Coordinates of C-alpha atoms and ligand atoms in Angstrom, one line a residue:
V23 CA -9.4 -14.5 5.6
G24 CA -9.2 -17.4 8.2
P25 CA -12.1 -19.8 8.6
N26 CA -12.6 -19.0 12.3
D27 CA -12.1 -15.3 11.9
S28 CA -14.3 -12.3 11.1
P29 CA -14.0 -8.5 10.6
E30 CA -15.6 -8.1 14.0
R31 CA -13.0 -10.2 15.7
H32 CA -10.1 -8.5 13.9
A33 CA -11.7 -5.1 14.9
A34 CA -12.0 -6.1 18.5
D35 CA -8.3 -7.2 18.7
T36 CA -7.2 -3.9 16.9
V37 CA -9.2 -1.8 19.3
A38 CA -8.0 -3.7 22.4
A39 CA -4.3 -3.2 21.4
G40 CA -5.0 0.5 20.6
D41 CA -5.7 1.1 24.3
G42 CA -8.9 3.1 24.0
L43 CA -7.7 5.5 21.3
C44 CA -8.5 3.8 18.0
D45 CA -10.6 5.8 15.5
E46 CA -13.4 3.2 15.2
P47 CA -14.7 4.2 11.8
A48 CA -11.1 3.8 10.5
V49 CA -10.9 0.4 12.1
S50 CA -14.1 -0.6 10.4
V51 CA -12.7 0.4 7.0
L52 CA -9.5 -1.6 7.7
V53 CA -11.2 -4.8 8.6
D54 CA -14.1 -4.6 6.2
D55 CA -12.1 -3.6 3.1
G56 CA -9.0 -5.6 4.1
P57 CA -10.0 -9.1 2.7
R58 CA -11.0 -7.6 -0.6
Y59 CA -7.6 -5.9 -1.0
V60 CA -5.7 -9.0 0.1
R61 CA -7.6 -11.1 -2.4
E62 CA -6.8 -8.6 -5.2
L63 CA -3.1 -8.8 -4.2
I64 CA -3.2 -12.6 -4.5
E65 CA -4.9 -12.3 -7.9
W66 CA -2.0 -10.0 -8.9
G67 CA 0.5 -12.7 -8.0
A68 CA 1.4 -12.3 -4.3
R69 CA 2.7 -15.6 -3.1
F70 CA 1.8 -16.0 0.6
D71 CA 2.8 -19.2 2.3
R72 CA 0.3 -22.1 2.2
D73 CA 0.0 -25.4 4.1
P74 CA 0.5 -28.8 2.5
E75 CA -3.2 -28.8 1.5
G76 CA -2.7 -25.5 -0.4
R77 CA -4.7 -23.4 2.2
L78 CA -3.3 -20.1 3.2
D79 CA -1.0 -20.6 6.2
L80 CA -1.9 -18.2 9.0
A81 CA 0.4 -17.0 11.7
I82 CA -0.4 -15.6 15.1
E83 CA 1.4 -12.7 16.7
G84 CA 1.0 -10.7 19.9
A85 CA -2.5 -9.6 20.9
H86 CA -4.2 -11.5 18.0
S87 CA -6.9 -13.8 19.3
V88 CA -6.7 -16.2 16.4
R89 CA -4.3 -17.2 13.6
R90 CA -4.8 -14.6 11.0
V91 CA -1.5 -13.2 9.6
L92 CA -0.6 -14.0 6.1
H93 CA 3.1 -14.2 5.5
A94 CA 5.6 -14.9 2.7
R95 CA 8.0 -16.8 5.0
D96 CA 9.6 -13.9 7.0
A97 CA 9.7 -11.3 4.2
T98 CA 6.1 -10.4 3.7
G99 CA 6.6 -6.7 3.0
R100 CA 9.2 -7.5 0.3
E101 CA 6.7 -9.9 -1.4
I102 CA 4.0 -7.2 -1.4
G103 CA 6.4 -4.6 -2.7
R104 CA 7.5 -7.0 -5.5
V105 CA 3.9 -7.4 -6.7
L106 CA 3.1 -3.7 -6.5
A107 CA 6.3 -2.6 -8.2
G108 CA 5.6 -5.1 -11.0
R109 CA 2.1 -3.7 -11.5
I110 CA 3.5 -0.2 -12.1
V111 CA 5.8 -1.2 -14.9
G112 CA 3.9 -0.8 -18.2
V113 CA 1.2 1.6 -16.8
E114 CA 1.6 4.3 -19.4
S115 CA 0.4 7.2 -17.2
V116 CA 3.1 6.5 -14.5
T117 CA 6.6 8.0 -14.7
V118 CA 9.0 6.6 -12.1
I119 CA 11.9 8.8 -11.1
D120 CA 14.1 6.6 -9.0
H121 CA 16.2 7.8 -6.1
A122 CA 14.7 11.2 -6.0
L123 CA 14.7 12.9 -2.6
A124 CA 11.5 14.9 -2.0
V125 CA 12.6 18.1 -0.2
G126 CA 9.6 20.4 -0.3
L127 CA 5.9 20.8 -1.1
I128 CA 4.8 23.6 -3.3
V129 CA 2.0 25.5 -1.7
E130 CA 0.0 28.1 -3.6
D131 CA -3.1 29.9 -2.3
G132 CA -3.3 27.4 0.6
R133 CA -3.2 24.3 -1.7
V134 CA -0.4 21.9 -2.4
V135 CA 0.3 21.9 -6.1
G136 CA 3.3 19.6 -6.2
S137 CA 6.7 18.8 -4.8
T138 CA 10.3 19.8 -5.2
F139 CA 13.0 17.1 -5.2
V140 CA 16.7 16.6 -5.6
G141 CA 17.4 14.1 -8.4
Q142 CA 20.2 11.6 -8.6
D143 CA 22.2 14.1 -10.6
G144 CA 22.1 16.5 -7.6
R145 CA 19.8 19.0 -9.4
F146 CA 16.7 20.5 -8.0
A147 CA 13.5 19.8 -9.8
E148 CA 9.8 20.2 -9.3
V149 CA 6.7 18.3 -10.3
R150 CA 3.4 20.0 -10.3
A151 CA 0.2 18.1 -9.9
R152 CA -3.4 18.5 -8.8
A153 CA -3.0 15.9 -6.1
T154 CA 0.2 14.9 -4.2
L155 CA 0.5 11.8 -2.0
L156 CA 3.1 11.4 0.7
A157 CA 4.1 7.7 1.1
T158 CA 7.5 8.2 2.8
G159 CA 7.1 5.7 5.6
G160 CA 8.1 6.0 9.2
A161 CA 10.7 7.8 11.4
G162 CA 12.5 5.2 13.4
Q163 CA 15.8 6.8 12.5
I164 CA 15.2 9.6 15.0
F165 CA 16.2 7.0 17.7
R166 CA 19.6 5.5 18.3
E167 CA 18.0 2.0 18.6
T168 CA 15.7 1.2 15.7
T169 CA 14.6 -1.7 13.5
N170 CA 13.9 0.7 10.7
P171 CA 15.9 1.1 7.5
D172 CA 18.1 4.2 6.9
V173 CA 15.4 5.9 4.8
A174 CA 12.9 6.0 7.7
T175 CA 13.7 9.6 8.6
G176 CA 10.1 11.0 8.8
D177 CA 10.5 13.2 5.8
G178 CA 6.8 13.1 4.9
V179 CA 5.8 14.3 8.4
A180 CA 8.4 17.1 8.3
L181 CA 7.3 18.2 4.8
A182 CA 3.6 18.1 5.7
W183 CA 4.3 20.0 8.9
M184 CA 6.2 22.7 7.1
A185 CA 3.4 23.0 4.5
G186 CA 0.9 23.7 7.4
A187 CA -0.8 20.2 7.6
Q188 CA -2.1 18.8 10.8
V189 CA -0.2 16.0 12.5
V190 CA -1.6 13.8 15.3
D191 CA -0.8 11.1 17.8
L192 CA 3.0 11.6 17.5
E193 CA 3.6 10.7 21.1
F194 CA 2.8 7.1 20.2
V195 CA 6.0 5.4 19.0
Q196 CA 6.0 1.6 19.0
F197 CA 9.1 0.1 20.5
H198 CA 9.4 -3.4 19.2
P199 CA 10.4 -5.6 22.2
T200 CA 12.7 -8.0 20.5
A201 CA 15.4 -6.4 18.4
L202 CA 18.6 -8.4 18.4
A203 CA 20.8 -6.6 20.8
V204 CA 24.4 -7.6 19.9
P205 CA 26.8 -4.7 20.5
G206 CA 28.0 -3.1 17.3
A207 CA 25.6 -5.0 15.1
P208 CA 22.4 -3.5 13.5
R209 CA 19.2 -4.0 15.5
Y210 CA 17.8 -6.8 13.4
L211 CA 14.1 -7.5 14.1
L212 CA 13.3 -10.8 15.7
S213 CA 9.7 -11.0 14.5
E214 CA 6.8 -11.4 16.9
A215 CA 5.9 -14.4 14.8
L216 CA 8.7 -16.3 16.6
R217 CA 6.9 -16.0 19.9
G218 CA 3.7 -16.9 18.0
E219 CA 5.4 -20.2 17.1
G220 CA 6.5 -20.8 20.6
A221 CA 9.7 -18.8 21.3
R222 CA 10.0 -17.6 24.9
L223 CA 11.6 -14.7 26.6
I224 CA 14.0 -15.7 29.4
N225 CA 16.2 -13.9 31.9
R226 CA 19.9 -14.6 32.5
D227 CA 18.9 -17.5 34.9
G228 CA 16.8 -19.1 32.1
E229 CA 13.5 -18.2 33.8
A230 CA 10.5 -17.5 31.4
F231 CA 9.6 -14.2 33.2
M232 CA 6.9 -12.7 31.1
A233 CA 4.0 -14.3 33.1
R234 CA 5.2 -12.3 36.1
Y235 CA 4.6 -9.1 34.3
D236 CA 1.5 -9.8 32.1
P237 CA -1.4 -12.3 32.1
M238 CA -0.8 -12.7 28.3
A239 CA 2.8 -13.5 29.0
D240 CA 5.0 -13.7 25.8
L241 CA 2.0 -12.8 23.6
A242 CA 1.1 -9.6 25.3
P243 CA 0.9 -6.5 23.1
R244 CA 4.3 -5.0 22.1
D245 CA 4.2 -2.0 24.4
R246 CA 3.7 -4.2 27.5
V247 CA 6.4 -6.7 26.4
A248 CA 8.9 -3.9 25.7
R249 CA 8.4 -2.4 29.2
A250 CA 8.7 -5.8 30.9
I251 CA 12.0 -6.4 29.1
V252 CA 13.4 -3.1 30.3
L253 CA 12.2 -3.7 33.9
E254 CA 13.5 -7.3 34.0
S255 CA 16.8 -6.3 32.6
E256 CA 17.1 -3.5 35.2
R257 CA 16.1 -5.9 38.0
T258 CA 18.7 -8.5 37.0
G259 CA 21.4 -6.2 35.7
A260 CA 21.7 -8.4 32.7
P261 CA 20.4 -8.8 29.2
V262 CA 17.1 -10.6 28.4
Y263 CA 17.1 -13.4 25.8
L264 CA 14.8 -15.0 23.3
T265 CA 15.0 -18.7 23.0
L266 CA 13.6 -21.1 20.5
Q267 CA 15.2 -24.1 22.1
G268 CA 11.8 -25.9 22.7
L269 CA 11.1 -26.0 18.9
S270 CA 12.4 -28.2 16.1
P271 CA 15.5 -26.6 14.6
E272 CA 14.5 -27.8 11.1
V273 CA 11.0 -26.2 11.4
V274 CA 12.5 -22.9 12.7
R275 CA 15.0 -22.7 9.9
A276 CA 12.5 -23.5 7.2
R277 CA 9.9 -21.0 8.5
F278 CA 12.3 -18.2 9.3
P279 CA 15.1 -18.3 6.7
A280 CA 15.8 -14.6 6.6
I281 CA 16.0 -14.3 10.4
T282 CA 18.2 -17.4 10.6
E283 CA 20.5 -15.7 8.1
L284 CA 20.5 -12.4 10.0
C285 CA 21.4 -14.2 13.3
A286 CA 24.2 -16.1 11.4
R287 CA 25.7 -12.8 10.4
V288 CA 26.5 -12.1 14.0
G289 CA 27.5 -15.6 14.8
L290 CA 24.3 -16.8 16.4
D291 CA 22.1 -19.8 15.6
L292 CA 18.4 -18.8 15.7
A293 CA 17.2 -22.3 16.5
T294 CA 19.6 -23.2 19.3
D295 CA 21.3 -20.1 20.8
R296 CA 20.0 -17.7 23.4
L297 CA 19.5 -14.5 21.5
P298 CA 20.1 -11.2 23.4
V299 CA 17.1 -8.9 22.7
G300 CA 15.9 -5.4 23.7
P301 CA 13.4 -2.8 22.6
A302 CA 14.0 -0.6 19.5
A303 CA 11.9 2.1 17.8
H304 CA 9.8 0.2 15.2
Y305 CA 6.7 2.0 14.1
L306 CA 5.2 5.5 14.3
M307 CA 1.5 5.3 15.1
G308 CA 1.1 9.0 14.7
G309 CA 1.8 11.0 11.6
V310 CA 0.1 13.3 9.1
A311 CA -3.6 13.4 10.0
T312 CA -5.8 12.1 7.3
D313 CA -9.5 11.3 6.8
L314 CA -10.5 7.8 5.6
D315 CA -9.6 8.6 2.0
G316 CA -6.0 9.9 2.7
R317 CA -6.9 13.6 2.6
T318 CA -4.8 15.8 4.9
S319 CA -5.9 19.1 6.3
V320 CA -4.2 20.9 3.3
P321 CA -6.2 20.8 0.0
G322 CA -4.3 18.8 -2.7
L323 CA -2.2 16.9 -0.2
Y324 CA -2.8 13.2 0.6
A325 CA -0.9 10.7 2.7
A326 CA -1.0 6.9 3.1
G327 CA 1.0 4.2 4.9
E328 CA 3.2 4.8 7.9
V329 CA 3.6 8.5 7.3
A330 CA -0.2 9.0 7.6
C331 CA -2.3 8.7 10.7
T332 CA -5.8 7.5 10.1
G333 CA -6.2 6.7 13.8
V334 CA -6.6 3.1 13.0
H335 CA -3.8 2.0 15.4
G336 CA -4.8 4.2 18.4
A337 CA -2.1 4.3 21.0
N338 CA -0.5 1.0 20.0
R339 CA -0.6 -0.9 16.7
L340 CA -1.7 -4.5 16.5
A341 CA 1.1 -6.5 14.9
S342 CA 0.9 -6.7 11.1
N343 CA -1.9 -4.2 10.8
S344 CA 0.6 -1.8 9.1
L345 CA 1.0 -3.5 5.8
L346 CA -2.8 -4.0 5.6
E347 CA -3.3 -0.3 6.5
G348 CA -1.0 0.7 3.6
L349 CA -2.9 -1.5 1.2
V350 CA -6.4 -0.4 2.2
F351 CA -5.9 3.3 2.8
G352 CA -3.3 3.6 0.0
G353 CA -5.9 2.2 -2.4
R354 CA -8.6 4.5 -1.0
A355 CA -6.3 7.5 -1.3
G356 CA -5.6 6.7 -4.9
L357 CA -9.3 6.6 -5.7
A358 CA -9.9 9.9 -3.9
M359 CA -7.0 11.5 -5.8
R360 CA -8.4 10.5 -9.1
E361 CA -11.6 12.2 -8.2
S362 CA -9.9 15.3 -6.8
E363 CA -11.1 18.7 -8.2
P364 CA -9.0 20.0 -11.1
T365 CA -8.0 23.5 -10.0
G366 CA -6.3 26.5 -11.7
G367 CA -5.7 24.6 -14.9
L368 CA -3.2 22.2 -13.3
P369 CA -2.5 19.1 -15.2
D370 CA -2.6 15.7 -13.5
A371 CA 1.1 15.9 -13.3
A372 CA 3.5 18.1 -15.2
P373 CA 6.9 17.1 -16.4
A374 CA 9.7 17.9 -13.9
R375 CA 11.6 21.1 -14.4
S376 CA 15.1 21.3 -12.9
R377 CA 17.7 23.8 -11.8
S378 CA 21.1 23.5 -10.2
A379 CA 21.4 23.3 -6.5
S380 CA 23.5 25.9 -4.7
G381 CA 26.0 23.4 -3.5
R382 CA 25.9 24.9 -0.1
S383 CA 25.7 22.6 2.9
N384 CA 25.1 24.9 5.9
R385 CA 26.2 22.0 8.0
A386 CA 27.4 24.3 10.7
A387 CA 24.0 26.0 11.1
L388 CA 22.3 23.1 12.9
P389 CA 23.4 23.0 16.5
L390 CA 23.6 19.2 16.9
T391 CA 24.8 16.2 14.9
E392 CA 22.7 13.3 13.8
E393 CA 24.4 11.0 16.3
A394 CA 23.7 13.4 19.2
L395 CA 20.1 13.7 18.1
R396 CA 19.5 10.0 17.9
D397 CA 21.2 9.5 21.3
L398 CA 19.1 12.2 22.9
A399 CA 15.8 10.8 21.4
W400 CA 16.6 7.3 22.7
R401 CA 17.4 8.5 26.2
N402 CA 14.7 11.1 26.6
L403 CA 11.8 10.1 24.3
G404 CA 12.3 6.3 24.6
V405 CA 10.3 3.5 26.3
F406 CA 9.9 5.4 29.6
R407 CA 9.4 9.2 29.7
D408 CA 8.8 11.9 32.2
D409 CA 8.5 15.7 32.4
A410 CA 12.2 16.2 33.2
L411 CA 13.4 14.1 30.3
L412 CA 11.0 15.5 27.8
S413 CA 11.6 19.1 28.8
A414 CA 15.4 18.7 28.7
A415 CA 15.0 17.2 25.1
L416 CA 12.9 20.2 24.0
E417 CA 15.5 22.6 25.3
V418 CA 17.8 21.2 22.6
L419 CA 15.2 20.4 20.0
D420 CA 13.2 23.6 19.9
P421 CA 16.1 25.9 18.8
A422 CA 17.4 23.2 16.4
A423 CA 13.9 22.8 14.8
E424 CA 13.7 26.6 14.3
V425 CA 17.0 26.6 12.5
A426 CA 15.8 23.6 10.4
A427 CA 12.6 25.4 9.4
G428 CA 14.6 28.4 8.3
M429 CA 16.9 26.2 6.2
A430 CA 14.0 24.4 4.7
R431 CA 12.5 27.7 3.6
D432 CA 15.8 28.6 2.0
A433 CA 15.4 25.3 0.0
S434 CA 18.6 25.5 -2.0
L435 CA 20.8 23.0 -0.2
S436 CA 22.1 20.1 -2.2
D437 CA 23.5 18.0 0.6
P438 CA 21.0 15.1 1.2
S439 CA 22.4 14.5 4.7
M440 CA 21.3 18.0 5.7
W441 CA 17.8 17.4 4.5
R442 CA 17.9 14.2 6.5
L443 CA 19.0 15.9 9.7
M444 CA 16.4 18.6 9.2
S445 CA 13.6 16.0 9.0
L446 CA 15.0 14.1 12.0
V447 CA 15.1 17.3 14.1
T448 CA 11.6 18.4 13.1
V449 CA 10.0 15.0 13.8
A450 CA 11.9 14.5 17.1
Q451 CA 10.7 17.9 18.3
L452 CA 7.1 17.0 17.3
V453 CA 7.3 13.7 19.2
A454 CA 8.7 15.3 22.3
R455 CA 6.0 18.1 22.3
A456 CA 3.2 15.6 22.0
A457 CA 4.7 13.3 24.6
L458 CA 5.1 16.2 27.1
R459 CA 1.5 17.3 26.5
R460 CA -0.1 13.9 27.2
E461 CA 0.1 13.6 31.0
E462 CA -0.9 9.9 31.3
S463 CA 0.3 6.5 30.3
R464 CA -1.5 4.8 27.4
G465 CA -0.4 2.2 24.9
A466 CA 3.1 2.8 23.7
H467 CA 3.4 6.2 25.6
S468 CA 4.6 5.5 29.1
R469 CA 5.1 8.4 31.5
T470 CA 6.7 7.4 34.8
D471 CA 5.4 10.6 36.4
F472 CA 1.8 9.8 35.2
P473 CA 1.8 6.0 35.3
L474 CA -1.9 5.5 34.9
R475 CA -4.3 5.7 31.9
D476 CA -6.6 8.7 32.5
D477 CA -9.7 8.5 30.3
L478 CA -11.3 11.4 32.0
H479 CA -8.8 13.9 30.7
W480 CA -6.9 12.1 27.9
K481 CA -9.2 9.8 26.0
R482 CA -8.8 12.1 23.0
R483 CA -6.3 12.5 20.2
L484 CA -3.9 15.4 20.2
F485 CA -3.7 17.3 16.9
D486 CA -0.9 19.9 16.2
A487 CA -0.3 22.3 13.4
Q488 CA 1.7 25.4 12.7
T489 CA -0.3 28.6 13.2
Ligands
FAD26 C1 12.1 -4.9 10.1 C2 10.6 -4.6 10.0 C3 9.7 -5.6 9.9 C4 8.3 -5.3 9.8 N1 7.4 -6.3 9.7 C5 6.1 -6.0 9.5 C6 5.1 -7.0 9.4 O1 5.5 -8.2 9.4 N2 3.8 -6.7 9.2 C7 3.4 -5.4 9.1 O2 2.3 -5.1 8.9 N3 4.3 -4.4 9.2 C8 5.6 -4.7 9.4 N4 6.6 -3.6 9.5 C9 6.1 -2.3 9.4 C10 5.9 -2.0 7.9 O3 6.9 -2.6 7.2 C11 5.9 -0.5 7.6 O4 5.1 0.2 8.4 C12 5.5 -0.3 6.1 O5 6.5 -0.9 5.2 C13 5.3 1.1 5.8 O6 5.1 1.2 4.4 P1 5.1 2.6 3.6 O7 4.8 2.3 2.2 O8 4.3 3.6 4.4 O9 6.6 3.1 3.8 P2 8.0 2.3 3.4 O10 7.7 0.9 3.0 O11 8.9 2.6 4.5 O12 8.4 3.1 2.1 C14 8.7 4.5 2.1 C15 9.5 4.8 0.9 O13 9.6 6.2 0.8 C16 10.9 6.5 0.5 N5 11.2 7.9 1.0 C17 11.3 8.3 2.3 N6 11.6 9.6 2.3 C18 11.6 10.1 1.0 C19 11.8 11.3 0.4 N7 12.1 12.5 1.1 N8 11.8 11.4 -0.9 C20 11.6 10.3 -1.7 N9 11.4 9.1 -1.2 C21 11.4 9.0 0.2 C22 11.8 5.5 1.2 O14 13.0 5.4 0.5 C23 10.9 4.2 0.9 O15 11.2 3.7 -0.3 C24 7.9 -3.9 9.7 C25 8.9 -2.9 9.7 C26 10.2 -3.2 9.9 C27 11.2 -2.1 10.0

C-alpha cells in the first residue's frame, strides 16, 4: 500500500527470499489481492499505526526492498485477530465452540465430511459438513527452541496426513534468527522490525559481524542471518547479541512496547542492554498442499494459513508475508467452500453429536516423551542438517509415528497431551523425511553434506502422501 511500492516489487522480494522455489501464480495472487484484503480489514476497524500526518506508517524488515509492512505497534497479529473475531460475533450462521480440540477428520467414500473433536467437557463429538477447513497454524512446538505458542503442534498437518491428503515442502522450517536466548526463559521473539529500525547484531567483542557473512548484513533474509549467528557463536565460543544502543531509548520504547515488556520480564532493558539472541523454530513454510483456493488433494477438505502450503513462500518466507497469506488465501478458501458441491445430502454443518471418551491414556505406548522428541528435533532437524543426523532421527521417529497412527485410528483417547504428542511425532517424522530427501541446501534447508543449491536436480517441490 506504500507510495513507492507495487505488487511487482513485492512479488520480486517474495520470490528472491523464496530461493527459487516460490509458486509464482500463488505469489501473484498474494500481491495482487493483498491490498484489497488489507483495505477491507481497515474498513472493518483494524487500527494500524500511522505517522503524525495520519498516513499509514510502514516498517521495513529483512529482505524487503522498501518500507511496506503495516503494523499495530508490535502486536499486529493480535490486532488482526481482534477485528476478525469481532466480525464473527453476531453472524447467525456461525456457531463457535471454544476450546475444542480437533482430533480427527471423518472420511467417507474418499471425501472429508467433517471432524471429530474433544470438547471442554472431555467428551468426544463430531461435526459433519460438506466443506471442512483446517486453520490450525504452525508446528514450532516440535522443536525445543521455538518462538511459537504452546498450541502450535502441527495438528492440522497430522490430521490431513492421516486422512490421506498431500503434504509438501515440509523440509523448509524457518528458524528466526533473533529469539531472546536467556537460559530458563521462553524464547521471546525479538522482531526483525528491530533491525529494520537500526538494531545491530554484535559478537562478544562488540563487533557488528553480519557484513562478514552477507552483503545484506543485518537485513539479509532470515535463513542467512540464522546461519551466520550459529557460525559466529561457534567461532567465538560465546553468545551473539542484539543491540539497540545507537537508537533513541524513548523511540524504541514507544515503537516496541510489547518487546520492551518481554525483555523487562527477564531483567533486560530493550533500549540499552545487549540482548543475547539465537535462532528458534518460527514458521513452517511447508504444510498441507493446497491450490489457490485452499483445496487440498482430498475432496471436501480445505486448509488456509500456516497449516497450508500454497507454495507462496518457497524455501524461505519473506518476513510478514504470513499474516497477509492468511488473509488472502483464507478469504479465497472461504469463497470456494461456499461454492463447494453439496454431496450425499450433507447439510452445510450439522449440530455436534457427542459421546464419552474412553478415559484411556495409552501414554506408555509411545516410545518417547515430548521433551525427548523436541530435543531430538532441535539437534537433528535444526538449522544445520546432514544425512547422519536425519537418518538417526528417523530411526526414532519412524516407529514412534507408526504407533501414533495406530492410536489415532483407535480415536478414543481422552488425554489431550497424548493427541498433542501424536501430532508432534507425526509432523517431526514428515519434516525429517523431507529433509533427508532433499540433497541440496536451499532457503531455510541447510545440508552440511550438500552445501550448494542444485537447481538441476532439486528445483522442484517434494510432495508426500500416504499410499
Ligand atoms: C512471536 C511471533 C511473531 C510473529 N510475527 C509475525 C509478523 O509480524 N508478521 C507475520 O506475517 N507473521 C508473523 N508471525 C507468524 C504468524 O503469526 C503466523 O504464521 C500466523 O499467526 C498463522 O496464522 P493461522 O491463523 O494459520 O494460525 P494461528 O494464528 O496459529 O491459529 C491457529 C489456531 O488453531 C488452534 N488449534 C491448533 N490445533 C488445534 C486443534 N487440534 N483443534 C482446535 N484448534 C486448534 C490454535 O489454538 C490457534 O488458535 C509471527 C509468529 C510468532 C510466533
